[in-house]
Coordinates of C-alpha atoms in Angstrom, one line a residue:
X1 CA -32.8 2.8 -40.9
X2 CA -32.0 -0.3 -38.8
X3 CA -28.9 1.4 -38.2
X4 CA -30.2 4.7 -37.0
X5 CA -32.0 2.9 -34.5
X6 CA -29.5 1.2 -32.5
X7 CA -27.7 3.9 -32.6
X8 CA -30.3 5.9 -31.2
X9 CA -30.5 2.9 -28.1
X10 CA -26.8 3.4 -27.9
X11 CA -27.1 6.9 -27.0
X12 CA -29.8 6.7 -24.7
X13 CA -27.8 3.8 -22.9
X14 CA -25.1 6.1 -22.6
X15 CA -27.1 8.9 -21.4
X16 CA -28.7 6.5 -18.3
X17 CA -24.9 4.7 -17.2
X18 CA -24.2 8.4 -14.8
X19 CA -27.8 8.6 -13.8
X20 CA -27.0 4.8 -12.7
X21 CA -23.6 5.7 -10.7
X22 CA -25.5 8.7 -9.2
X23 CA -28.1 6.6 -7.6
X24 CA -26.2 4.1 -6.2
X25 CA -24.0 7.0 -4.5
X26 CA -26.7 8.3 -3.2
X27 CA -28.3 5.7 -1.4
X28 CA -24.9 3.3 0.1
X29 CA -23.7 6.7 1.9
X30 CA -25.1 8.2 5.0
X31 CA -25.1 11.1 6.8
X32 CA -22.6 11.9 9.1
X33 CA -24.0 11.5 12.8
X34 CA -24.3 14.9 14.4
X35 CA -23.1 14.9 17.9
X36 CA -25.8 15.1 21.0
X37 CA -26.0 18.9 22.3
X38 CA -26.2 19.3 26.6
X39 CA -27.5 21.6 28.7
X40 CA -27.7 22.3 32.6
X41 CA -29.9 24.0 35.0
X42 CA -28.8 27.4 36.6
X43 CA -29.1 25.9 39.8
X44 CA -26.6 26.7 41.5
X45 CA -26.0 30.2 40.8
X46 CA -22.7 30.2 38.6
X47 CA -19.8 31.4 41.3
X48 CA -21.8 31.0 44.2
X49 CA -20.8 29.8 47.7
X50 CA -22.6 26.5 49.2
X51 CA -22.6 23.7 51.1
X52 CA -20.6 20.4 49.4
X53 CA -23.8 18.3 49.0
X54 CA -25.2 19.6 45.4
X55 CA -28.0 18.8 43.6
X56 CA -27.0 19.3 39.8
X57 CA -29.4 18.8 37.1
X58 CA -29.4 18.8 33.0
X59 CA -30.4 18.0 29.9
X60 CA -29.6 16.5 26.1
X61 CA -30.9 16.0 23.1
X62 CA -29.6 14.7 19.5
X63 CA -31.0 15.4 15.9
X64 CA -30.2 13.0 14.5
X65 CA -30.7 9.6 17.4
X66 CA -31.6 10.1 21.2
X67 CA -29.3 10.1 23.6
X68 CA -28.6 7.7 25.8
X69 CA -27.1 9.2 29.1
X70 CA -24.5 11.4 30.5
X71 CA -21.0 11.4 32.0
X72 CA -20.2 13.9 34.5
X73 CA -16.8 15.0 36.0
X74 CA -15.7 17.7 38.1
X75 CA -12.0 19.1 39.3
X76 CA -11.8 20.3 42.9
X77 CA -9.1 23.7 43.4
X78 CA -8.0 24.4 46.5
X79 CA -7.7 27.9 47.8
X80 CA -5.0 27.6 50.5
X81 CA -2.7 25.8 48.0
X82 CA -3.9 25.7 44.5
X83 CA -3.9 22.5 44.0
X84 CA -6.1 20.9 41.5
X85 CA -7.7 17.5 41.7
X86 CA -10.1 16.0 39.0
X87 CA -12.2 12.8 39.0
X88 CA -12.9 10.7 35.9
X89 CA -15.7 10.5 33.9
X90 CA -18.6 8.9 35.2
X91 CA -21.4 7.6 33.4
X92 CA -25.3 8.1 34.4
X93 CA -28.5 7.7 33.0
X94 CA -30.2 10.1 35.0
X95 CA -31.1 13.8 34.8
X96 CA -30.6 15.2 38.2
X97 CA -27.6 13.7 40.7
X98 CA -26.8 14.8 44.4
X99 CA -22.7 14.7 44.1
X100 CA -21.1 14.9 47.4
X101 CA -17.9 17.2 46.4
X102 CA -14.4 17.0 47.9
X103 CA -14.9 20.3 50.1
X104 CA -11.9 19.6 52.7
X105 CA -9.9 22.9 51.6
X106 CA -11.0 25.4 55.2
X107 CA -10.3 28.5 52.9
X108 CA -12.2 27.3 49.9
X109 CA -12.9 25.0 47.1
X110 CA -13.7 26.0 43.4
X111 CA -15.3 23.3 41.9
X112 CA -15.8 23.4 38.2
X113 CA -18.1 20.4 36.7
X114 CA -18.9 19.3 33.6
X115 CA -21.6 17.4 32.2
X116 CA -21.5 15.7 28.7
X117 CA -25.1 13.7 26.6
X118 CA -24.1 10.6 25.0
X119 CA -26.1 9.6 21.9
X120 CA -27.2 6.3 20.7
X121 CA -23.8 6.0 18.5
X122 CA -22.0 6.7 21.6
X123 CA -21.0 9.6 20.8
X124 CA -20.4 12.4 23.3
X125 CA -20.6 16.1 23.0
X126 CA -17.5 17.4 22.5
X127 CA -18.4 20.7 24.5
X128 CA -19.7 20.0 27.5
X129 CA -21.3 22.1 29.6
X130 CA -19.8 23.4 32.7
X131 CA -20.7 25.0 36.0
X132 CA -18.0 27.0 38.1
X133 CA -19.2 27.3 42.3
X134 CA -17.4 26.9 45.5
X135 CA -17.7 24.8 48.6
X136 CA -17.6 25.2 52.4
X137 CA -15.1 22.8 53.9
X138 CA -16.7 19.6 55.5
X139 CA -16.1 18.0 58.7
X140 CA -15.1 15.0 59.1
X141 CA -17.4 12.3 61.1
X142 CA -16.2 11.2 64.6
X143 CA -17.0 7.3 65.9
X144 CA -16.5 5.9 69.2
X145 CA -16.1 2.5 70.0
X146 CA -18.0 1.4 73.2
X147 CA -17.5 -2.4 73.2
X148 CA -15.1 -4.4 73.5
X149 CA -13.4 -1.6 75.8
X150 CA -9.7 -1.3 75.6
X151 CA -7.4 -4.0 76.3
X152 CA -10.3 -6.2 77.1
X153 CA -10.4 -10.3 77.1
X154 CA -12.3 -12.1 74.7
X155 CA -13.4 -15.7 74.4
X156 CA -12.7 -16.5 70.4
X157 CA -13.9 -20.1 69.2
X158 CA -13.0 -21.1 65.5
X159 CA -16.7 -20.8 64.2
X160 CA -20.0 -19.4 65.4
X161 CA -22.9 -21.2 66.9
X162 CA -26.1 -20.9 67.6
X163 CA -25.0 -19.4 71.2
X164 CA -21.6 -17.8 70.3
X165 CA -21.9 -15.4 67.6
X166 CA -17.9 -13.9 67.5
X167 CA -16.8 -10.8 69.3
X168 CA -19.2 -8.1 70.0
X169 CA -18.5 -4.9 68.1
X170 CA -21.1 -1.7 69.6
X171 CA -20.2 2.2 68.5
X172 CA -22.0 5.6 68.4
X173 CA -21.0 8.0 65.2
X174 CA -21.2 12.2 65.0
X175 CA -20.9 14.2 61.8
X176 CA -21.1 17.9 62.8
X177 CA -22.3 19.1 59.3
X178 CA -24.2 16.3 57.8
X179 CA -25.6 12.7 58.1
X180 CA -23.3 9.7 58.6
X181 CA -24.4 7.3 55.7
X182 CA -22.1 3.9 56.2
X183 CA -20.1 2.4 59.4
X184 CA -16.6 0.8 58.1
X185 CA -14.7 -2.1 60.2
X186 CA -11.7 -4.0 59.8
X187 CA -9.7 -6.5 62.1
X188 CA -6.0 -6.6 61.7
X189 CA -5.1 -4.2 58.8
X190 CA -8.1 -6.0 56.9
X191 CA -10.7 -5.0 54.4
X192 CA -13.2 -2.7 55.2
X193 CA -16.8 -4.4 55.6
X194 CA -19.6 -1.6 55.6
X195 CA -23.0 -1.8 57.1
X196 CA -25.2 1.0 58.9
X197 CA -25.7 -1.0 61.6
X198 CA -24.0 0.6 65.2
X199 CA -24.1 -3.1 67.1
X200 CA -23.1 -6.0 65.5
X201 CA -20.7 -9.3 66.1
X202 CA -17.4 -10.2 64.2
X203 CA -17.3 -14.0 62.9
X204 CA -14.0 -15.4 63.8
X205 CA -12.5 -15.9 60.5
X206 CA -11.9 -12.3 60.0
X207 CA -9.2 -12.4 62.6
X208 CA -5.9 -13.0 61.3
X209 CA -4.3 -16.3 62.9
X210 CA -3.6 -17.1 65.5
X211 CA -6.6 -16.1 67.3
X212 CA -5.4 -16.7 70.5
X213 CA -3.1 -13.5 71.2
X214 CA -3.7 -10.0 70.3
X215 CA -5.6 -8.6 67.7
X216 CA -7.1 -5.2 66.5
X217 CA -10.6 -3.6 65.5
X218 CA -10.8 -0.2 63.7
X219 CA -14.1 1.6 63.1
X220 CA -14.6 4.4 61.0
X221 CA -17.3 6.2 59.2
X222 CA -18.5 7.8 55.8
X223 CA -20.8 10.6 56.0
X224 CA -23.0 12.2 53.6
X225 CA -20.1 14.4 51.6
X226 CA -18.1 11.1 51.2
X227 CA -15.7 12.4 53.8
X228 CA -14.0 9.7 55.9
X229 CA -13.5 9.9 59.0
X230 CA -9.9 11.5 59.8
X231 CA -8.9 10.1 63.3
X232 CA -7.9 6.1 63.5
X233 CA -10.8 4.6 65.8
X234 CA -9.4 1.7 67.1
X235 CA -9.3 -0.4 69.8
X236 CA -7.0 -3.7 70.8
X237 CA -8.4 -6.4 72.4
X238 CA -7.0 -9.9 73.6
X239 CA -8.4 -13.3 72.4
X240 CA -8.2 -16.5 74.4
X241 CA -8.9 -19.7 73.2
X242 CA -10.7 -22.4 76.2
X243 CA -8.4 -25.5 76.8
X244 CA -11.3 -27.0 78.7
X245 CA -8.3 -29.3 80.1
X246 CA -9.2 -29.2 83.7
X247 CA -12.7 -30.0 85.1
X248 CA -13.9 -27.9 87.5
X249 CA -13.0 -24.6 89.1
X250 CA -14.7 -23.7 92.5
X251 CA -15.4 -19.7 92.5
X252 CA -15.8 -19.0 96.4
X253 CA -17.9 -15.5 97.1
X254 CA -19.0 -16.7 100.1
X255 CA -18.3 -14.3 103.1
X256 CA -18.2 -16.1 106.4
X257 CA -18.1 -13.1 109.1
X258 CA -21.9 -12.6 107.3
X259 CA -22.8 -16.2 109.0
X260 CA -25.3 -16.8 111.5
X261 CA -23.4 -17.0 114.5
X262 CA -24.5 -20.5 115.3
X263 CA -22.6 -21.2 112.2
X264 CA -19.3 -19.4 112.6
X265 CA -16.8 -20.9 110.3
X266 CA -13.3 -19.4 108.7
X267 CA -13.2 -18.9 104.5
X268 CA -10.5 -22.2 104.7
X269 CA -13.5 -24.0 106.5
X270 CA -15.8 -23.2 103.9
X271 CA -13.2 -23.8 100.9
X272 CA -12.7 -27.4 102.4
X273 CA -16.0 -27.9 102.3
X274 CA -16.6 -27.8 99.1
X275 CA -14.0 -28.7 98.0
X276 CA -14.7 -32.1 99.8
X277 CA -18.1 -32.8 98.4
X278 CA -16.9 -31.6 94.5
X279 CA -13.6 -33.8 94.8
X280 CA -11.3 -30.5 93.9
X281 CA -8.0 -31.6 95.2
X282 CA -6.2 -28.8 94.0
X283 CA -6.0 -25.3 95.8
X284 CA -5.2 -23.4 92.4
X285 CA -8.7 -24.8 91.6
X286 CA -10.9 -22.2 94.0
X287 CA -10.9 -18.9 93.6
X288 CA -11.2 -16.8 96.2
X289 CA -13.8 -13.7 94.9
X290 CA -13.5 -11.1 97.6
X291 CA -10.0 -11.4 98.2
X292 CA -9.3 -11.2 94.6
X293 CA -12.1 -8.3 94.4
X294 CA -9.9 -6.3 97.2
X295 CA -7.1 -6.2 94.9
X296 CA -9.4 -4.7 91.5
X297 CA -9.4 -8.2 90.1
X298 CA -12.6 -10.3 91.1
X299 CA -12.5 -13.0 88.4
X300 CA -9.9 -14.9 87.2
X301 CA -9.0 -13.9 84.0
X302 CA -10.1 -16.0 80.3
X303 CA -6.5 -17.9 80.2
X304 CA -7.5 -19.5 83.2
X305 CA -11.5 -19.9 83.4
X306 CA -10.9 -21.0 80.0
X307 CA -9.1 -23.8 81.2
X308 CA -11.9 -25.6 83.1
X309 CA -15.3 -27.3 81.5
X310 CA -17.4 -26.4 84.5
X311 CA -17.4 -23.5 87.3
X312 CA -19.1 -23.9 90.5
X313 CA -20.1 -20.6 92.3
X314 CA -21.7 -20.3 95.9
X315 CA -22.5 -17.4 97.6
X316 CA -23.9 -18.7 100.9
X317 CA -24.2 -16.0 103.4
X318 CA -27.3 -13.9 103.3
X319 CA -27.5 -10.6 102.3
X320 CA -29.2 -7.7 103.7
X321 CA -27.7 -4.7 102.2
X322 CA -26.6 -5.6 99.2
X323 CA -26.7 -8.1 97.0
X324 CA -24.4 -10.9 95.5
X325 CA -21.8 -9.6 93.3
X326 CA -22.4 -12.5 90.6
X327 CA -25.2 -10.4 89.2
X328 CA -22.8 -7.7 88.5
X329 CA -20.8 -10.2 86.1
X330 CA -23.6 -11.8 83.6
X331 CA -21.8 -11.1 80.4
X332 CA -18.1 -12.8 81.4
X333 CA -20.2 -15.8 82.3
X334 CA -22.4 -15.3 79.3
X335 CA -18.6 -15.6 77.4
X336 CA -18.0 -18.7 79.1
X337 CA -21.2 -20.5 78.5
X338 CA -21.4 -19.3 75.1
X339 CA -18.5 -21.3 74.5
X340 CA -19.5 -24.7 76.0
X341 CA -18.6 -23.6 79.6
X342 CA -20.7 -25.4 82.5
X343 CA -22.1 -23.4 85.1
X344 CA -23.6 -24.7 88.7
X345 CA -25.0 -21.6 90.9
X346 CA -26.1 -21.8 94.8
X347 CA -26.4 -19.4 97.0
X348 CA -28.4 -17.9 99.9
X349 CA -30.8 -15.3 98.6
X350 CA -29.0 -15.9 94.9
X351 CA -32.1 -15.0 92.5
X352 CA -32.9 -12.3 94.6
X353 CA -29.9 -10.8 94.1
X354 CA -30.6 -10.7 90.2
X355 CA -34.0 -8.3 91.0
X356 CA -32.6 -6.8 94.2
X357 CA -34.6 -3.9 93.7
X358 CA -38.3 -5.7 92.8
X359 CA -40.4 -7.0 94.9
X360 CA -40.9 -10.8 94.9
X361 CA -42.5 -12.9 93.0
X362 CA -40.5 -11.3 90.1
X363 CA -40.6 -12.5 86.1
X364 CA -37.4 -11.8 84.5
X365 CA -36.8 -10.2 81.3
X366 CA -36.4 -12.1 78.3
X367 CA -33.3 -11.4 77.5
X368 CA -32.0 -11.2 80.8
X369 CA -29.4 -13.5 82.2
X370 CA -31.6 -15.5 84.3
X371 CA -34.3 -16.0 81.8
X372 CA -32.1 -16.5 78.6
X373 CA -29.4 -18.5 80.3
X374 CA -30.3 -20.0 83.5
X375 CA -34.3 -20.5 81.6
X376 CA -35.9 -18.9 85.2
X377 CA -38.6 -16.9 84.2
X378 CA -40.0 -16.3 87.3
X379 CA -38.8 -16.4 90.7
X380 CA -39.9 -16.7 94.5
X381 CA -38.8 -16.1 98.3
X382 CA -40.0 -17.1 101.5
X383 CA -40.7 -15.1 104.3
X384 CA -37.6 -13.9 106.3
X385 CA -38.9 -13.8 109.7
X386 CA -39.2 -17.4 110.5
X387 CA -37.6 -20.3 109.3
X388 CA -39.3 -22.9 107.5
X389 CA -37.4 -24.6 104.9
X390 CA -36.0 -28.4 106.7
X391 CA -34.3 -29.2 103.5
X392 CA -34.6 -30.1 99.7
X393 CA -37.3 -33.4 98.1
X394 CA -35.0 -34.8 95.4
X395 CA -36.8 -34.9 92.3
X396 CA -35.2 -35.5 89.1
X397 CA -34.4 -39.0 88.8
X398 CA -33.1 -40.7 92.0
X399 CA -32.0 -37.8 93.3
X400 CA -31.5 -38.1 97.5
X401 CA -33.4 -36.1 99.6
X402 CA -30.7 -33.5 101.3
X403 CA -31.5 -31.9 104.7
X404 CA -30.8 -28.6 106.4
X405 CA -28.3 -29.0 109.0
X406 CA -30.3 -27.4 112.6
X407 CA -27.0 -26.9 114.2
X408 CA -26.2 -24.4 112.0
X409 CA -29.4 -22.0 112.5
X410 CA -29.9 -21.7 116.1
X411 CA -31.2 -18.8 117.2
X412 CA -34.1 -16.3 115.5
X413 CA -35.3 -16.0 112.8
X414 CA -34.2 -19.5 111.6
X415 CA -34.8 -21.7 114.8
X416 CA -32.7 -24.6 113.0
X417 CA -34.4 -23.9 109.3
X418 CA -33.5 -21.9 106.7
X419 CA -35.1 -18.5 105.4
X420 CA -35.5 -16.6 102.5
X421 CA -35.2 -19.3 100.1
X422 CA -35.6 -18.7 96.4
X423 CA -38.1 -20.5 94.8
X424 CA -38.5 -21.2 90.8
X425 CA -42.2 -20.4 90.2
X426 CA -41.8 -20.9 86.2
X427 CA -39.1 -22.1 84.4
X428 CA -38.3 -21.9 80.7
X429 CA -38.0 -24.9 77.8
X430 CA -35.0 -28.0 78.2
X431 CA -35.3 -28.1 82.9
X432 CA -35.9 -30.6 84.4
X433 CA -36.7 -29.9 88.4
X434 CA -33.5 -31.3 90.9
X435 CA -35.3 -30.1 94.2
X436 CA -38.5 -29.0 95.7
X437 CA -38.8 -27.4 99.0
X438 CA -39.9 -29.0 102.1
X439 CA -42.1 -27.1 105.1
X440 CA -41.3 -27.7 108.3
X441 CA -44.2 -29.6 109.9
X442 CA -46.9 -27.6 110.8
X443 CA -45.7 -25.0 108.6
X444 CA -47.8 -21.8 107.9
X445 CA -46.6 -21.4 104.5
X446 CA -48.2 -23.7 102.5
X447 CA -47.6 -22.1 99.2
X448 CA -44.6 -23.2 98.9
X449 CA -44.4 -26.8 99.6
X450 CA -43.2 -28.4 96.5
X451 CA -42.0 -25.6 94.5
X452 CA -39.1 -25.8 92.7
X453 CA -35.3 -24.5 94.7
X454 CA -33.0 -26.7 92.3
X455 CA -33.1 -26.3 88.2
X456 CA -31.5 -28.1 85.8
X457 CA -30.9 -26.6 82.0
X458 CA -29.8 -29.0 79.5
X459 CA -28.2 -27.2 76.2
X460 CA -27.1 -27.9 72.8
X461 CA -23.8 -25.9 74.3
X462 CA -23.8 -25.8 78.0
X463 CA -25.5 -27.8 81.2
X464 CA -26.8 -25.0 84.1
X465 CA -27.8 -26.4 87.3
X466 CA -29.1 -23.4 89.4
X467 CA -30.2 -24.0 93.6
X468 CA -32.2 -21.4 95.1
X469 CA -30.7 -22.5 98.4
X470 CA -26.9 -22.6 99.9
X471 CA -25.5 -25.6 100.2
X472 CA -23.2 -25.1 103.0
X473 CA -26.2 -25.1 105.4
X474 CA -27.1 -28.4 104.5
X475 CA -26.1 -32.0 105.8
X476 CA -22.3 -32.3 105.0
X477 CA -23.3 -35.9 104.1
X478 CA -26.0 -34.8 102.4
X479 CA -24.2 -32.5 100.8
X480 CA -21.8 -34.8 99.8
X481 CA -24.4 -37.1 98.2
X482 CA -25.8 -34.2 96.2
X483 CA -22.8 -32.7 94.6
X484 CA -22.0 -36.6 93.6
X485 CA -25.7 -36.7 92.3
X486 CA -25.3 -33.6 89.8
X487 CA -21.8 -34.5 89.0
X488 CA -23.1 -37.8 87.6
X489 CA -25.6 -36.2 86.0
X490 CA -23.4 -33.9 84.5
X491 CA -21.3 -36.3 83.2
X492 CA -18.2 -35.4 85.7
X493 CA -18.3 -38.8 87.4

């Protein structure tokens, strides 16, 4: 009996060991992942005709996971040539894209694109979906440069500051048949840098070295299709780097034959003169503007200006006409200053000729030269049909009193005194008031007794010094003593 049983147990042992293997088969091996499935939108119409800039959208879905995005290709075939050009697979997790396709066949361009679900395996479907349309050609977007112009001079300093920022860079775009999305530039062959911005400034260490010599800046633009622009937008400018070796150059746009004629002198009078009170032994060192101006070249050009720490400009006639001509060159002195460049300004009539056109008193715009450089913010003029002005109360410390010279302004208006003086009503931070104005006795214009006609700006990068009053007309000894003043001041002497 005993033997009948474990026989039986034997058996049913037996009977269990499949049933055991089939178990463990079942559960150690999984299904096989089923691929994710894709599908797109009939938009566009299959074979239809549209503009490159497509809005695509599609779907995906997986039994068996989720998917996890979509890559997306599509080959371009041009009409006129047959030529076929593909792109790679890209991967997105979106549903819906905007692709700008390459449309620049002008008879047409078949573009077929595919779009493919990846699941959670990684897995893609191994039958995408496609879409077959074509494409208009697109234009390609135009740029012009509008600063620096062609063949222009530019100051170049090894690193910005907070007053020179690197070369200006300013430009307008186009794209006939779309939006331009990006501005690229590049100096020199370089990398492009892309920005939407239209105005901007170029830090000196993208220039290739040396910076002093010639160098080029290329523009171009990427519109909305991703079609660059075709024509090379460039311009070639030249850099100079300031010596600063020499002190001071004497910039003479003083016209004598505009003189009262009590005062009749010759331009090699006037050169002497100041060159006599500003100790400039040197001829080379004035610069004659008109005669220079005659010839289409006014101002000396950055190779030399860049050569002296300080220029000293005097317009002393008065204008009636017309004004001064140094309003009309703000932004070549701006260069100059923005560099560490020194600037003394005098001159008959000299503000006004900044506002020629407004009636004084006259505030100055913020960002105008006056304001931003010479820190005026406000300016004056006495009366021009009687001369009042006997000379200039030294303020700033022991500066001299200078006086007019009479000898010089006989007859009427001026009666030995000057007219149309321009007077500093308000000034801006960092001045410190050189002169005041002085009536004649018994004058009749009170209101401006004391006011300031001589300005001095002290800057982290440059020293102005601006009179409202020309300095030829003065005392040659006092002259004499008031050039050494501001030279000392300056640090010239």
């Amino acid at each position: 009996m005993r033997s009948l049983k474990i026989a039986a147990k034997f058996s049913i042992i037996l009977c269990l060991i499949p049933m055991l293997f089939y178990c463990s088969k079942d559960i150690t091996t999984p299904h096989p992942n089923l691929p994710p499935t894709t599908t797109i939108a009939n938009i566009p119409v299959e074979g239809d005709t549209i503009f490159a800039l497509v809005k695509l959208q599609w779907d995906g879905g997986d039994d068996d996971g989720y998917v996890i995005g979509y890559e997306w290709k599509y080959t371009t075939t041009y009409s006129s040539t047959g030529e076929s050009v593909a792109t790679a697979w890209e991967f997105t997790p979106e549903t819906s894209l905007t692709i700008a396709f390459n449309s620049s066949d002008s008879i047409g361009n078949k573009q077929e694109f595919q779009i493919r679900a990846i699941d959670d395996n990684k897995v893609a479907d191994p039958t995408p979906e496609m879409k077959t349309f074509y494409t208009t050609q697109t234009v390609a977007p135009e740029v012009q440069i509008i600063v620096p112009a062609a063949n222009s001079e530019y100051f170049i300093a090894e690193e910005v500051t907070d007053w020179y920022y690197g070369i200006p860079l300013k430009f307008t775009g186009h794209d006939e048949d779309g939006e331009i999305e990006q501005y690229g530039w590049s100096v020199d062959g370089g990398d492009l840098s892309w920005t939407t911005d239209t105005s901007l400034y170029i830090p000196p260490d993208y220039f290739q070295t040396p910076l002093d010599g010639e160098h080029v800046i290329h523009v171009t633009a990427r519109d909305n299709t991703n079609i660059l622009s075709i024509t090379d937008y460039s311009v070639r400018v030249s850099l100079v780097k300031a010596t600063f070796e020499k002190d001071i150059l004497i910039i003479d746009e003083t016209i004598e034959r505009e003189f009262p004629p009590s005062s009749a002198a010759t331009d090699a009078q006037v050169d002497s003169f100041y060159s006599a009170i500003f100790g400039v032994d040197d001829p080379d060192d004035v610069w004659d503007y008109e005669y220079h101006y005659l010839r289409d070249a006014p101002l000396p050009p950055l190779s030399k200006l860049g050569q002296y720490k300080m220029v000293i400009w005097h317009a002393d006639n008065r204008p009636t006409s017309e004004p001064h001509k140094l309003a009309d060159h703000v932004d070549y002195f701006k260069q100059y200053m923005n560099i560490g460049g020194d600037f003394i300004m005098s001159g008959w009539r000299i503000l006004k000729s900044f506002a020629w056109d407004k009636p004084f008193p006259t505030a100055f715009e913020d960002t105008s030269f006056v304001a931003e450089y010479l820190h005026i913010l406000q300016a004056d003029e006495t009366p021009y049909y009687l001369g009042d002005c006997t000379g200039a109360l030294g303020v700033f410390g022991n500066f001299s009193n200078v006086e007019v010279d009479a000898n010089r302004l006989q007859g009427n208006p001026f009666r030995g005194k000057l007219v149309q003086i321009n007077t500093i009503s308000q000034a801006g931070g960092f001045t410190d008031i050189l002169y005041r104005y002085q009536n004649a006795a018994g004058s009749t214009f009170a209101q401006y007794a004391g006011q300031s006609i001589g300005l001095l700006y002290t800057g982290t990068t440059f020293d102005a010094v601006i009179l409202g009053f020309p300095i030829y007309f003065m005392k040659s000894e006092h002259a004499e003593i008031m050039a050494d003043e501001m030279l000392q001041m300056l640090g010239y002497r």
